[in-house]
């Protein structure tokens, strides 16, 4: 099993023939070494930050105490009393065991709701049953929106945990949107790319993605959900959770709970999650092989004043420091 991302080329070369062929179709890998000439005055600083034991330990969340204090001080916010502190959608509210829906005041689509957790603390323990309940409640919200507008068939679920990840309210919550015309561009692009991959290689893109990650020791199955520490993360410590085509997204509940637990075990307190799904009703396009897919990503230390996204990420390619093989160890734990 590969010990580090720096050994990736050798690891792929040593895979069994079938897995190696899949990796060749789906990945482009190259290795390079950056060099520099530091002045003597920098040597001690370099040893301190890159040549010590601390350089290879998991990074401590420097803002941990501040995060806990902020969560505690924000209790009794409007989300703690959603029936009176938030508006309802035109079709009313949907309530589950662990959450209740509200209408988002600052909408970025015609249907834009909030799933308000009954637990204020967004970092409270989250088990598979709670995740399943959240996914089921959010799906019921989307189905209610579809009843009001049958063209609003493209449902999207997102979770911005804490301000570092774009959460404007501390209280635990997810968000749901339902749009018309076509799915959101990144989801539609993935659908088209998967179809093009199948047409070119005669193989399912999502299955091949799993084959490569599993063969390299980066994938684990959790109650039928295929969980991967991504080799091509959008940002630090991205986890992908693949279901099976045609399956309900609630089947991903245990796997998503495991992914969240792995991130938290790695010291992550602020993260994003997105759920990619086929449309709620047929739209004339081919979604037959598109599985329910959840993506979760670390957004960094909430106390850090430096953004984790810059011009490279926006216009070129993601810059990643975290080793997915370390994340895979947390997923297997």
Short mmCIF file of C-alpha atoms in Angstrom, two decimals:
data_model
loop_
_atom_site.label_atom_id
_atom_site.label_comp_id
_atom_site.label_asym_id
_atom_site.label_seq_id
_atom_site.Cartn_x
_atom_site.Cartn_y
_atom_site.Cartn_z
CA UNK A 1 0.00 0.00 0.00
CA UNK A 2 1.34 3.45 -0.92
CA UNK A 3 2.72 5.40 2.02
CA UNK A 4 2.61 8.85 0.46
CA UNK A 5 1.40 10.83 -2.53
CA UNK A 6 5.04 11.27 -3.61
CA UNK A 7 5.11 7.53 -4.40
CA UNK A 8 2.07 7.68 -6.65
CA UNK A 9 3.77 7.01 -9.98
CA UNK A 10 5.49 3.91 -8.63
CA UNK A 11 2.28 2.74 -6.98
CA UNK A 12 0.29 3.00 -10.20
CA UNK A 13 3.04 1.20 -12.12
CA UNK A 14 2.85 -1.70 -9.65
CA UNK A 15 -0.93 -2.15 -9.86
CA UNK A 16 -2.42 -5.29 -11.43
CA UNK A 17 -2.83 -4.96 -15.19
CA UNK A 18 -6.56 -4.18 -15.18
CA UNK A 19 -6.37 -1.50 -12.48
CA UNK A 20 -3.23 -0.05 -14.11
CA UNK A 21 -5.05 0.27 -17.42
CA UNK A 22 -7.96 2.05 -15.73
CA UNK A 23 -5.54 4.43 -14.01
CA UNK A 24 -3.97 5.18 -17.37
CA UNK A 25 -7.37 6.17 -18.76
CA UNK A 26 -8.46 8.31 -15.87
CA UNK A 27 -5.29 9.94 -14.50
CA UNK A 28 -2.38 11.97 -15.88
CA UNK A 29 0.52 11.83 -13.41
CA UNK A 30 3.88 13.60 -13.44
CA UNK A 31 6.39 14.33 -10.70
CA UNK A 32 8.69 17.31 -10.40
CA UNK A 33 11.04 18.75 -7.79
CA UNK A 34 11.21 22.45 -6.97
CA UNK A 35 14.62 23.89 -6.08
CA UNK A 36 15.80 27.08 -4.45
CA UNK A 37 18.87 28.74 -2.92
CA UNK A 38 18.07 30.08 0.57
CA UNK A 39 20.40 32.57 2.25
CA UNK A 40 22.06 31.35 5.46
CA UNK A 41 19.82 33.65 7.47
CA UNK A 42 16.80 31.53 6.46
CA UNK A 43 18.22 28.13 7.41
CA UNK A 44 16.90 28.09 10.96
CA UNK A 45 13.44 29.20 9.81
CA UNK A 46 13.38 26.44 7.19
CA UNK A 47 14.46 23.81 9.73
CA UNK A 48 11.75 25.03 12.07
CA UNK A 49 8.89 24.84 9.58
CA UNK A 50 9.95 22.10 7.15
CA UNK A 51 12.66 20.00 8.73
CA UNK A 52 11.30 19.26 12.19
CA UNK A 53 9.01 16.62 13.60
CA UNK A 54 6.22 19.20 13.69
CA UNK A 55 6.36 19.44 9.91
CA UNK A 56 4.97 15.94 9.50
CA UNK A 57 2.40 15.99 12.31
CA UNK A 58 -1.26 16.80 11.70
CA UNK A 59 -1.78 20.53 11.93
CA UNK A 60 -3.47 21.67 15.12
CA UNK A 61 -6.52 23.84 14.62
CA UNK A 62 -5.27 27.09 16.08
CA UNK A 63 -8.74 28.59 16.22
CA UNK A 64 -10.32 25.66 18.06
CA UNK A 65 -11.00 27.56 21.28
CA UNK A 66 -12.27 30.57 19.37
CA UNK A 67 -14.62 28.36 17.34
CA UNK A 68 -16.05 26.75 20.46
CA UNK A 69 -16.52 30.15 22.11
CA UNK A 70 -18.25 31.53 19.02
CA UNK A 71 -20.59 28.54 18.81
CA UNK A 72 -21.51 28.88 22.48
CA UNK A 73 -22.06 32.63 22.29
CA UNK A 74 -24.33 32.30 19.25
CA UNK A 75 -26.87 30.07 21.01
CA UNK A 76 -30.48 31.25 21.14
CA UNK A 77 -30.25 32.62 17.60
CA UNK A 78 -33.28 32.67 15.25
CA UNK A 79 -32.44 29.14 14.05
CA UNK A 80 -32.93 27.91 17.62
CA UNK A 81 -36.62 28.84 17.20
CA UNK A 82 -37.17 28.30 13.46
CA UNK A 83 -40.99 28.37 13.54
CA UNK A 84 -40.92 32.02 14.64
CA UNK A 85 -37.37 33.06 13.68
CA UNK A 86 -37.41 32.01 10.02
CA UNK A 87 -39.90 32.27 7.13
CA UNK A 88 -41.64 29.23 5.67
CA UNK A 89 -41.67 28.32 1.98
CA UNK A 90 -44.85 28.86 -0.03
CA UNK A 91 -45.60 25.14 0.41
CA UNK A 92 -44.96 25.23 4.15
CA UNK A 93 -42.30 23.45 6.17
CA UNK A 94 -40.99 19.90 6.15
CA UNK A 95 -39.95 18.45 9.50
CA UNK A 96 -37.78 15.47 10.27
CA UNK A 97 -36.56 14.02 13.52
CA UNK A 98 -33.36 16.10 13.53
CA UNK A 99 -34.29 19.15 11.46
CA UNK A 100 -36.97 21.40 10.00
CA UNK A 101 -36.99 23.43 6.81
CA UNK A 102 -37.26 27.18 6.31
CA UNK A 103 -37.22 29.46 3.30
CA UNK A 104 -33.91 31.21 2.67
CA UNK A 105 -34.29 34.99 2.87
CA UNK A 106 -31.23 35.63 0.65
CA UNK A 107 -32.19 33.34 -2.24
CA UNK A 108 -29.94 32.51 -5.18
CA UNK A 109 -32.60 30.49 -6.98
CA UNK A 110 -36.38 30.52 -7.17
CA UNK A 111 -36.59 27.69 -4.64
CA UNK A 112 -33.92 28.03 -1.98
CA UNK A 113 -34.51 26.49 1.42
CA UNK A 114 -32.65 25.86 4.64
CA UNK A 115 -32.64 22.66 6.67
CA UNK A 116 -32.22 23.93 10.23
CA UNK A 117 -30.67 21.35 12.54
CA UNK A 118 -32.42 20.92 15.87
CA UNK A 119 -28.95 20.77 17.42
CA UNK A 120 -27.42 24.26 17.57
CA UNK A 121 -23.78 23.12 17.66
CA UNK A 122 -22.66 22.37 14.07
CA UNK A 123 -19.81 20.25 15.43
CA UNK A 124 -21.98 18.03 17.63
CA UNK A 125 -21.58 14.27 17.00
CA UNK A 126 -23.32 13.24 13.79
CA UNK A 127 -24.29 9.62 13.28
CA UNK A 128 -25.66 7.76 10.27
CA UNK A 129 -29.25 8.02 11.44
CA UNK A 130 -29.05 11.82 11.71
CA UNK A 131 -27.45 12.13 8.27
CA UNK A 132 -30.11 9.89 6.73
CA UNK A 133 -32.81 11.99 8.37
CA UNK A 134 -31.30 15.22 7.03
CA UNK A 135 -31.06 13.78 3.52
CA UNK A 136 -34.62 12.46 3.65
CA UNK A 137 -36.05 15.73 5.00
CA UNK A 138 -34.22 17.76 2.37
CA UNK A 139 -35.47 15.42 -0.39
CA UNK A 140 -39.05 15.86 0.84
CA UNK A 141 -38.54 19.64 0.60
CA UNK A 142 -37.39 19.25 -3.03
CA UNK A 143 -40.39 17.06 -3.86
CA UNK A 144 -42.70 19.70 -2.40
CA UNK A 145 -41.03 22.33 -4.59
CA UNK A 146 -41.50 20.06 -7.60
CA UNK A 147 -45.24 19.81 -6.84
CA UNK A 148 -45.46 23.62 -6.96
CA UNK A 149 -43.33 23.91 -10.12
CA UNK A 150 -42.88 20.69 -12.15
CA UNK A 151 -40.04 22.35 -14.10
CA UNK A 152 -37.95 22.80 -10.90
CA UNK A 153 -36.66 19.25 -11.16
CA UNK A 154 -32.96 19.89 -10.57
CA UNK A 155 -32.34 19.53 -6.85
CA UNK A 156 -29.07 20.44 -5.13
CA UNK A 157 -28.08 20.03 -1.46
CA UNK A 158 -25.19 21.91 0.13
CA UNK A 159 -23.66 22.27 3.58
CA UNK A 160 -21.39 25.16 4.52
CA UNK A 161 -20.11 24.38 8.02
CA UNK A 162 -18.98 27.60 9.77
CA UNK A 163 -17.89 30.93 8.36
CA UNK A 164 -14.63 29.68 6.85
CA UNK A 165 -16.75 27.52 4.53
CA UNK A 166 -19.19 30.30 3.69
CA UNK A 167 -21.71 29.71 6.47
CA UNK A 168 -23.17 33.07 7.48
CA UNK A 169 -24.99 31.53 10.45
CA UNK A 170 -23.19 29.39 13.03
CA UNK A 171 -26.18 27.21 13.92
CA UNK A 172 -25.96 23.84 12.15
CA UNK A 173 -27.84 23.86 8.85
CA UNK A 174 -27.83 22.65 5.25
CA UNK A 175 -29.31 24.38 2.21
CA UNK A 176 -31.40 23.12 -0.68
CA UNK A 177 -32.11 24.61 -4.08
CA UNK A 178 -34.27 23.51 -6.99
CA UNK A 179 -33.64 25.03 -10.39
CA UNK A 180 -35.19 24.90 -13.88
CA UNK A 181 -34.01 24.45 -17.46
CA UNK A 182 -30.97 22.27 -16.80
CA UNK A 183 -28.91 21.15 -13.84
CA UNK A 184 -26.27 23.44 -12.35
CA UNK A 185 -23.33 23.69 -14.77
CA UNK A 186 -20.77 21.66 -12.82
CA UNK A 187 -23.20 18.78 -12.38
CA UNK A 188 -24.30 18.87 -16.02
CA UNK A 189 -20.64 19.00 -17.11
CA UNK A 190 -19.85 15.91 -15.04
CA UNK A 191 -22.78 14.06 -16.61
CA UNK A 192 -21.57 14.91 -20.11
CA UNK A 193 -17.97 14.01 -19.31
CA UNK A 194 -19.04 10.65 -17.89
CA UNK A 195 -21.02 9.89 -21.05
CA UNK A 196 -18.07 10.92 -23.24
CA UNK A 197 -15.75 8.69 -21.19
CA UNK A 198 -18.08 5.72 -21.69
CA UNK A 199 -18.34 6.42 -25.42
CA UNK A 200 -14.56 6.55 -25.76
CA UNK A 201 -13.52 3.71 -23.47
CA UNK A 202 -16.62 1.54 -23.20
CA UNK A 203 -16.41 1.73 -19.43
CA UNK A 204 -18.32 3.51 -16.67
CA UNK A 205 -16.48 6.61 -15.43
CA UNK A 206 -17.70 6.41 -11.84
CA UNK A 207 -16.90 2.71 -11.53
CA UNK A 208 -13.41 3.32 -12.93
CA UNK A 209 -12.87 6.18 -10.50
CA UNK A 210 -13.64 3.77 -7.67
CA UNK A 211 -11.43 1.00 -9.13
CA UNK A 212 -8.36 3.27 -9.14
CA UNK A 213 -8.91 4.64 -5.63
CA UNK A 214 -9.66 1.22 -4.15
CA UNK A 215 -6.63 -0.36 -5.82
CA UNK A 216 -4.35 2.33 -4.39
CA UNK A 217 -5.73 1.96 -0.87
CA UNK A 218 -7.64 5.24 -1.02
CA UNK A 219 -11.14 3.77 -0.98
CA UNK A 220 -13.27 1.98 1.57
CA UNK A 221 -16.88 0.78 1.50
CA UNK A 222 -19.30 1.83 4.23
CA UNK A 223 -22.70 0.13 4.12
CA UNK A 224 -22.65 0.09 0.33
CA UNK A 225 -21.34 3.64 -0.06
CA UNK A 226 -17.98 3.88 -1.82
CA UNK A 227 -15.84 6.39 0.10
CA UNK A 228 -12.66 7.81 -1.45
CA UNK A 229 -9.89 10.13 -0.33
CA UNK A 230 -9.72 11.94 -3.64
CA UNK A 231 -6.55 11.85 -5.73
CA UNK A 232 -7.76 14.96 -7.55
CA UNK A 233 -9.27 17.09 -4.75
CA UNK A 234 -10.73 20.50 -5.38
CA UNK A 235 -9.02 21.58 -2.17
CA UNK A 236 -7.55 20.04 0.97
CA UNK A 237 -8.76 16.61 2.13
CA UNK A 238 -11.60 16.14 -0.30
CA UNK A 239 -13.68 13.01 0.21
CA UNK A 240 -16.00 11.61 -2.45
CA UNK A 241 -18.89 9.29 -1.56
CA UNK A 242 -20.34 7.32 -4.47
CA UNK A 243 -23.67 5.54 -4.38
CA UNK A 244 -25.11 3.25 -7.03
CA UNK A 245 -27.03 4.51 -10.07
CA UNK A 246 -30.73 4.64 -9.30
CA UNK A 247 -30.20 4.46 -5.54
CA UNK A 248 -31.73 6.96 -3.16
CA UNK A 249 -29.25 9.42 -1.63
CA UNK A 250 -30.31 8.38 1.88
CA UNK A 251 -28.29 5.21 1.20
CA UNK A 252 -25.20 7.41 1.54
CA UNK A 253 -26.03 8.31 5.15
CA UNK A 254 -23.55 5.96 6.89
CA UNK A 255 -20.78 6.77 4.40
CA UNK A 256 -21.27 10.53 4.76
CA UNK A 257 -21.28 10.20 8.55
CA UNK A 258 -17.99 8.29 8.28
CA UNK A 259 -16.53 10.97 6.01
CA UNK A 260 -17.47 13.74 8.44
CA UNK A 261 -15.98 11.76 11.33
CA UNK A 262 -12.74 11.26 9.38
CA UNK A 263 -12.45 14.97 8.65
CA UNK A 264 -13.07 15.86 12.29
CA UNK A 265 -10.51 13.25 13.38
CA UNK A 266 -8.01 15.07 11.14
CA UNK A 267 -8.72 18.32 13.02
CA UNK A 268 -11.14 19.74 10.45
CA UNK A 269 -13.92 21.91 11.86
CA UNK A 270 -14.97 23.89 8.79
CA UNK A 271 -15.96 22.10 5.61
CA UNK A 272 -18.26 22.12 2.60
CA UNK A 273 -20.45 19.32 1.37
CA UNK A 274 -22.34 19.09 -1.91
CA UNK A 275 -24.72 16.40 -3.14
CA UNK A 276 -24.94 15.68 -6.88
CA UNK A 277 -28.14 13.94 -8.01
CA UNK A 278 -30.05 13.23 -11.22
CA UNK A 279 -33.19 15.36 -11.74
CA UNK A 280 -36.28 14.52 -9.72
CA UNK A 281 -38.25 13.84 -12.91
CA UNK A 282 -37.15 12.91 -16.45
CA UNK A 283 -35.73 15.74 -18.54
CA UNK A 284 -35.01 13.88 -21.78
CA UNK A 285 -31.29 13.52 -21.04
CA UNK A 286 -29.33 10.37 -20.17
CA UNK A 287 -28.84 10.13 -16.39
CA UNK A 288 -29.04 6.32 -16.19
CA UNK A 289 -25.46 5.80 -14.99
CA UNK A 290 -25.23 8.93 -12.83
CA UNK A 291 -25.01 7.86 -9.16
CA UNK A 292 -25.79 9.89 -6.05
CA UNK A 293 -22.48 11.57 -5.27
CA UNK A 294 -21.46 13.52 -2.18
CA UNK A 295 -18.31 15.64 -2.05
CA UNK A 296 -16.84 16.99 1.20
CA UNK A 297 -13.80 19.24 1.52
CA UNK A 298 -11.78 20.85 4.30
CA UNK A 299 -11.81 24.66 4.25
CA UNK A 300 -8.98 25.21 6.71
CA UNK A 301 -8.47 26.80 10.09
CA UNK A 302 -11.24 29.32 10.93
CA UNK A 303 -8.62 31.48 12.69
CA UNK A 304 -6.46 31.77 9.56
CA UNK A 305 -6.77 35.17 7.89
CA UNK A 306 -5.31 33.85 4.62
CA UNK A 307 -7.85 32.50 2.15
CA UNK A 308 -7.45 28.87 1.07
CA UNK A 309 -8.38 29.84 -2.49
CA UNK A 310 -6.39 32.15 -4.74
CA UNK A 311 -5.86 32.85 -8.44
CA UNK A 312 -4.45 29.36 -9.06
CA UNK A 313 -7.62 27.71 -7.78
CA UNK A 314 -9.93 30.14 -9.55
CA UNK A 315 -8.24 30.16 -12.94
CA UNK A 316 -5.70 27.32 -13.23
CA UNK A 317 -5.59 24.33 -10.90
CA UNK A 318 -6.08 23.50 -7.24
CA UNK A 319 -2.97 23.68 -5.05
CA UNK A 320 -3.03 20.88 -2.46
CA UNK A 321 -0.81 20.35 0.58
CA UNK A 322 -2.62 17.50 2.38
CA UNK A 323 -1.71 13.91 1.47
CA UNK A 324 -4.82 11.85 0.53
CA UNK A 325 -3.12 8.71 1.84
CA UNK A 326 -3.18 10.18 5.36
CA UNK A 327 -6.86 10.94 4.94
CA UNK A 328 -7.50 7.39 3.75
CA UNK A 329 -6.03 6.10 7.02
CA UNK A 330 -8.61 8.14 8.93
CA UNK A 331 -11.40 6.76 6.72
CA UNK A 332 -10.32 3.19 7.48
CA UNK A 333 -10.01 3.81 11.22
#
